[in-house]
Every structure is written in structure tokens, then in C-alpha cells.
Amino acid sequence: TRPILRADCIKFVLMFRSHLPDDLYLKMIEVMTRFLSHEEFVVHTYAARAIEKLLSLKNEETKQPKVSPEVLRPVVGNLLGSLFKTLEHPESKENEYVMRAITRVCIQAKDGLGEHVETVLNNVNTILAQVSKNPTQPNFNH
């Protein structure tokens, strides 16, 4: 319900992400993960974009990610599962923002991705097989 309000809240997080306290990043990612299952395109797309942007933030002094692989490790499985499930929505089969978020999770998780590699490869293989039959979104394909 109220997809416009949810989308605006996510947009607020996107806009002010660099001003959030460091201890809130993982909590925000967990909240955004729940929004990935929303049926409205704009809500789950904004959520995927927020996850990707939150994971790409770096500490200005150390240049290290604000969400370290160790902090991300406990939620990687659920996060990837939710992102891949988002691609099952009819209007999001080739959602480039979801795919960017999947890529960012894989990059950020580093060694924590080990136990999820098979799931990622199977899902990506299935997606590539479908897209290769009828590519419609160049940004998604790349």
C-alpha cells in the first residue's frame, strides 16, 4: 500500500545516504531488502538502487567501504535471494538497477560470497539464457 510514500522514503535515503551514521547502513540495507518484494516497479527499483548506492559508499579518510565484507556476510544470502526474486516480477525481468545491485553485492561480499557462488551462477546463467533469446534492454545486458 501507498507506493508513492514508500518510494519517497527510499528516495530520501538515497539522497542523504552519505549523511547517515555508519551504524545505520546495514539496517537500511535490511529495510531495502524487504522493499524488494513490493509489487510496484518504482518501489522495488528504488530499493535495489538504494542497496547498490549504500554498498558503494566509502569512508573518506580510509577509502574503505562503509559496509565491510564482514558486516555484510550475515545478510548476503537473503539479500541475493531477494534481488534475484525481484527479477521475477513481470515488469522487472530486465531491471538494470536490480542487476547493478546484484553486482555490487557480489563485489562487496568478497570472501563472504563463497557459499553463495552456486546460487549466483545458476541464476545469472538462467537470466543470460532468457535475455539472449530476445534482448530488449542494452543496459541490463551489459
PDB file of C-alpha atoms in Angstrom:
ATOM      1  CA  THR A   1       0.000   0.000   0.000  1.00  0.00           C
ATOM      2  CA  ARG A   2       0.988   3.615  -0.542  1.00  0.00           C
ATOM      3  CA  PRO A   3       3.760   3.019  -3.065  1.00  0.00           C
ATOM      4  CA  ILE A   4       4.373   6.745  -3.599  1.00  0.00           C
ATOM      5  CA  LEU A   5       5.104   7.264   0.091  1.00  0.00           C
ATOM      6  CA  ARG A   6       7.429   4.246   0.160  1.00  0.00           C
ATOM      7  CA  ALA A   7       9.231   5.395  -2.974  1.00  0.00           C
ATOM      8  CA  ASP A   8       9.690   8.875  -1.486  1.00  0.00           C
ATOM      9  CA  CYS A   9      11.131   7.394   1.716  1.00  0.00           C
ATOM     10  CA  ILE A  10      13.597   5.319  -0.290  1.00  0.00           C
ATOM     11  CA  LYS A  11      14.490   8.365  -2.373  1.00  0.00           C
ATOM     12  CA  PHE A  12      15.184  10.272   0.858  1.00  0.00           C
ATOM     13  CA  VAL A  13      17.611   7.545   1.941  1.00  0.00           C
ATOM     14  CA  LEU A  14      19.243   7.653  -1.498  1.00  0.00           C
ATOM     15  CA  MET A  15      19.621  11.409  -1.408  1.00  0.00           C
ATOM     16  CA  PHE A  16      21.016  11.671   2.129  1.00  0.00           C
ATOM     17  CA  ARG A  17      22.879   8.346   2.347  1.00  0.00           C
ATOM     18  CA  SER A  18      26.264   9.965   2.925  1.00  0.00           C
ATOM     19  CA  HIS A  19      24.895  11.803   5.970  1.00  0.00           C
ATOM     20  CA  LEU A  20      23.595   8.705   7.749  1.00  0.00           C
ATOM     21  CA  PRO A  21      25.538   7.380  10.743  1.00  0.00           C
ATOM     22  CA  ASP A  22      27.756   4.425   9.802  1.00  0.00           C
ATOM     23  CA  ASP A  23      25.903   2.010  12.098  1.00  0.00           C
ATOM     24  CA  LEU A  24      22.667   2.552  10.130  1.00  0.00           C
ATOM     25  CA  TYR A  25      23.942   1.321   6.745  1.00  0.00           C
ATOM     26  CA  LEU A  26      23.360  -2.373   7.385  1.00  0.00           C
ATOM     27  CA  LYS A  27      19.946  -1.645   8.916  1.00  0.00           C
ATOM     28  CA  MET A  28      18.995   0.418   5.856  1.00  0.00           C
ATOM     29  CA  ILE A  29      20.112  -2.420   3.573  1.00  0.00           C
ATOM     30  CA  GLU A  30      17.931  -4.839   5.539  1.00  0.00           C
ATOM     31  CA  VAL A  31      14.942  -2.478   5.226  1.00  0.00           C
ATOM     32  CA  MET A  32      15.568  -2.043   1.497  1.00  0.00           C
ATOM     33  CA  THR A  33      15.726  -5.830   1.145  1.00  0.00           C
ATOM     34  CA  ARG A  34      12.133  -6.023   2.390  1.00  0.00           C
ATOM     35  CA  PHE A  35      11.078  -3.424  -0.191  1.00  0.00           C
ATOM     36  CA  LEU A  36      12.471  -5.614  -2.991  1.00  0.00           C
ATOM     37  CA  SER A  37       9.395  -7.830  -2.731  1.00  0.00           C
ATOM     38  CA  HIS A  38       6.989  -4.930  -3.288  1.00  0.00           C
ATOM     39  CA  GLU A  39       4.835  -5.412  -6.394  1.00  0.00           C
ATOM     40  CA  GLU A  40       5.207  -1.796  -7.554  1.00  0.00           C
ATOM     41  CA  PHE A  41       8.034  -1.338 -10.051  1.00  0.00           C
ATOM     42  CA  VAL A  42       9.145   2.019  -8.695  1.00  0.00           C
ATOM     43  CA  VAL A  43       9.404   0.737  -5.104  1.00  0.00           C
ATOM     44  CA  HIS A  44      11.486  -2.361  -5.776  1.00  0.00           C
ATOM     45  CA  THR A  45      13.615  -0.492  -8.338  1.00  0.00           C
ATOM     46  CA  TYR A  46      14.359   2.339  -5.892  1.00  0.00           C
ATOM     47  CA  ALA A  47      15.135  -0.254  -3.210  1.00  0.00           C
ATOM     48  CA  ALA A  48      17.632  -2.012  -5.488  1.00  0.00           C
ATOM     49  CA  ARG A  49      19.230   1.320  -6.371  1.00  0.00           C
ATOM     50  CA  ALA A  50      19.469   2.258  -2.687  1.00  0.00           C
ATOM     51  CA  ILE A  51      21.168  -1.056  -1.864  1.00  0.00           C
ATOM     52  CA  GLU A  52      23.696  -0.543  -4.646  1.00  0.00           C
ATOM     53  CA  LYS A  53      24.412   3.038  -3.567  1.00  0.00           C
ATOM     54  CA  LEU A  54      24.653   2.205   0.146  1.00  0.00           C
ATOM     55  CA  LEU A  55      27.159  -0.535  -0.609  1.00  0.00           C
ATOM     56  CA  SER A  56      29.263   1.739  -2.807  1.00  0.00           C
ATOM     57  CA  LEU A  57      29.886   4.335  -0.091  1.00  0.00           C
ATOM     58  CA  LYS A  58      33.456   4.605   1.154  1.00  0.00           C
ATOM     59  CA  ASN A  59      34.994   6.177   4.226  1.00  0.00           C
ATOM     60  CA  GLU A  60      36.590   9.429   3.069  1.00  0.00           C
ATOM     61  CA  GLU A  61      39.674   9.006   5.252  1.00  0.00           C
ATOM     62  CA  THR A  62      40.471   5.313   4.797  1.00  0.00           C
ATOM     63  CA  LYS A  63      38.833   4.820   1.369  1.00  0.00           C
ATOM     64  CA  GLN A  64      37.437   1.548   2.725  1.00  0.00           C
ATOM     65  CA  PRO A  65      33.773   0.603   2.183  1.00  0.00           C
ATOM     66  CA  LYS A  66      31.438   1.788   4.929  1.00  0.00           C
ATOM     67  CA  VAL A  67      29.790  -1.649   4.829  1.00  0.00           C
ATOM     68  CA  SER A  68      32.647  -4.096   5.147  1.00  0.00           C
ATOM     69  CA  PRO A  69      32.505  -7.664   3.822  1.00  0.00           C
ATOM     70  CA  GLU A  70      32.463  -8.920   7.412  1.00  0.00           C
ATOM     71  CA  VAL A  71      29.433  -6.796   8.281  1.00  0.00           C
ATOM     72  CA  LEU A  72      27.676  -7.763   5.038  1.00  0.00           C
ATOM     73  CA  ARG A  73      28.359 -11.516   5.334  1.00  0.00           C
ATOM     74  CA  PRO A  74      25.318 -12.446   7.508  1.00  0.00           C
ATOM     75  CA  VAL A  75      22.835 -10.867   5.095  1.00  0.00           C
ATOM     76  CA  VAL A  76      24.395 -11.808   1.731  1.00  0.00           C
ATOM     77  CA  GLY A  77      22.261 -14.918   1.178  1.00  0.00           C
ATOM     78  CA  ASN A  78      18.959 -13.218   1.948  1.00  0.00           C
ATOM     79  CA  LEU A  79      19.944 -10.102   0.012  1.00  0.00           C
ATOM     80  CA  LEU A  80      20.930 -12.013  -3.139  1.00  0.00           C
ATOM     81  CA  GLY A  81      17.843 -14.216  -2.904  1.00  0.00           C
ATOM     82  CA  SER A  82      15.590 -11.157  -2.671  1.00  0.00           C
ATOM     83  CA  LEU A  83      17.354  -9.415  -5.550  1.00  0.00           C
ATOM     84  CA  PHE A  84      17.055 -12.435  -7.841  1.00  0.00           C
ATOM     85  CA  LYS A  85      13.409 -12.864  -6.825  1.00  0.00           C
ATOM     86  CA  THR A  86      12.785  -9.232  -7.813  1.00  0.00           C
ATOM     87  CA  LEU A  87      13.778 -10.148 -11.363  1.00  0.00           C
ATOM     88  CA  GLU A  88      10.771 -12.497 -11.434  1.00  0.00           C
ATOM     89  CA  HIS A  89       8.329  -9.550 -11.447  1.00  0.00           C
ATOM     90  CA  PRO A  90       6.899  -9.304 -14.982  1.00  0.00           C
ATOM     91  CA  GLU A  91       7.958  -5.674 -15.462  1.00  0.00           C
ATOM     92  CA  SER A  92      11.379  -6.228 -13.866  1.00  0.00           C
ATOM     93  CA  LYS A  93      12.683  -9.199 -15.820  1.00  0.00           C
ATOM     94  CA  GLU A  94      15.418  -6.946 -17.236  1.00  0.00           C
ATOM     95  CA  ASN A  95      15.707  -4.368 -14.468  1.00  0.00           C
ATOM     96  CA  GLU A  96      19.201  -2.887 -14.754  1.00  0.00           C
ATOM     97  CA  TYR A  97      19.112  -1.427 -11.233  1.00  0.00           C
ATOM     98  CA  VAL A  98      18.489  -4.838  -9.703  1.00  0.00           C
ATOM     99  CA  MET A  99      21.341  -6.300 -11.743  1.00  0.00           C
ATOM    100  CA  ARG A 100      23.648  -3.469 -10.632  1.00  0.00           C
ATOM    101  CA  ALA A 101      22.724  -4.192  -7.019  1.00  0.00           C
ATOM    102  CA  ILE A 102      23.476  -7.895  -7.512  1.00  0.00           C
ATOM    103  CA  THR A 103      26.855  -6.998  -8.994  1.00  0.00           C
ATOM    104  CA  ARG A 104      27.637  -4.623  -6.117  1.00  0.00           C
ATOM    105  CA  VAL A 105      26.699  -7.241  -3.511  1.00  0.00           C
ATOM    106  CA  CYS A 106      28.993  -9.759  -5.205  1.00  0.00           C
ATOM    107  CA  ILE A 107      31.851  -7.240  -5.318  1.00  0.00           C
ATOM    108  CA  GLN A 108      31.341  -6.081  -1.746  1.00  0.00           C
ATOM    109  CA  ALA A 109      30.892  -9.534  -0.209  1.00  0.00           C
ATOM    110  CA  LYS A 110      34.341 -10.728  -1.373  1.00  0.00           C
ATOM    111  CA  ASP A 111      35.122 -13.968   0.508  1.00  0.00           C
ATOM    112  CA  GLY A 112      31.654 -13.976   2.090  1.00  0.00           C
ATOM    113  CA  LEU A 113      30.223 -14.803  -1.325  1.00  0.00           C
ATOM    114  CA  GLY A 114      31.848 -18.255  -1.318  1.00  0.00           C
ATOM    115  CA  GLU A 115      28.877 -20.232  -0.071  1.00  0.00           C
ATOM    116  CA  HIS A 116      26.523 -18.403  -2.454  1.00  0.00           C
ATOM    117  CA  VAL A 117      28.532 -18.730  -5.678  1.00  0.00           C
ATOM    118  CA  GLU A 118      26.498 -21.657  -6.982  1.00  0.00           C
ATOM    119  CA  THR A 119      23.215 -19.794  -6.466  1.00  0.00           C
ATOM    120  CA  VAL A 120      24.569 -16.670  -8.163  1.00  0.00           C
ATOM    121  CA  LEU A 121      25.955 -18.587 -11.134  1.00  0.00           C
ATOM    122  CA  ASN A 122      22.775 -20.619 -11.620  1.00  0.00           C
ATOM    123  CA  ASN A 123      20.591 -17.504 -11.522  1.00  0.00           C
ATOM    124  CA  VAL A 124      22.860 -15.489 -13.810  1.00  0.00           C
ATOM    125  CA  ASN A 125      23.054 -18.415 -16.236  1.00  0.00           C
ATOM    126  CA  THR A 126      19.247 -18.634 -16.346  1.00  0.00           C
ATOM    127  CA  ILE A 127      18.944 -14.872 -16.864  1.00  0.00           C
ATOM    128  CA  LEU A 128      21.534 -14.874 -19.651  1.00  0.00           C
ATOM    129  CA  ALA A 129      19.768 -17.741 -21.409  1.00  0.00           C
ATOM    130  CA  GLN A 130      16.469 -15.811 -21.354  1.00  0.00           C
ATOM    131  CA  VAL A 131      17.989 -12.489 -22.388  1.00  0.00           C
ATOM    132  CA  SER A 132      19.995 -13.982 -25.238  1.00  0.00           C
ATOM    133  CA  LYS A 133      16.763 -15.178 -26.873  1.00  0.00           C
ATOM    134  CA  ASN A 134      15.277 -11.695 -27.047  1.00  0.00           C
ATOM    135  CA  PRO A 135      17.485  -8.841 -25.779  1.00  0.00           C
ATOM    136  CA  THR A 136      15.432  -5.708 -25.193  1.00  0.00           C
ATOM    137  CA  GLN A 137      17.393  -3.645 -22.649  1.00  0.00           C
ATOM    138  CA  PRO A 138      21.040  -2.999 -23.590  1.00  0.00           C
ATOM    139  CA  ASN A 139      21.921  -1.586 -20.156  1.00  0.00           C
ATOM    140  CA  PHE A 140      20.654  -4.743 -18.470  1.00  0.00           C
ATOM    141  CA  ASN A 141      22.609  -6.993 -20.827  1.00  0.00           C
ATOM    142  CA  HIS A 142      25.912  -5.274 -20.109  1.00  0.00           C
TER     143      HIS A 142
END
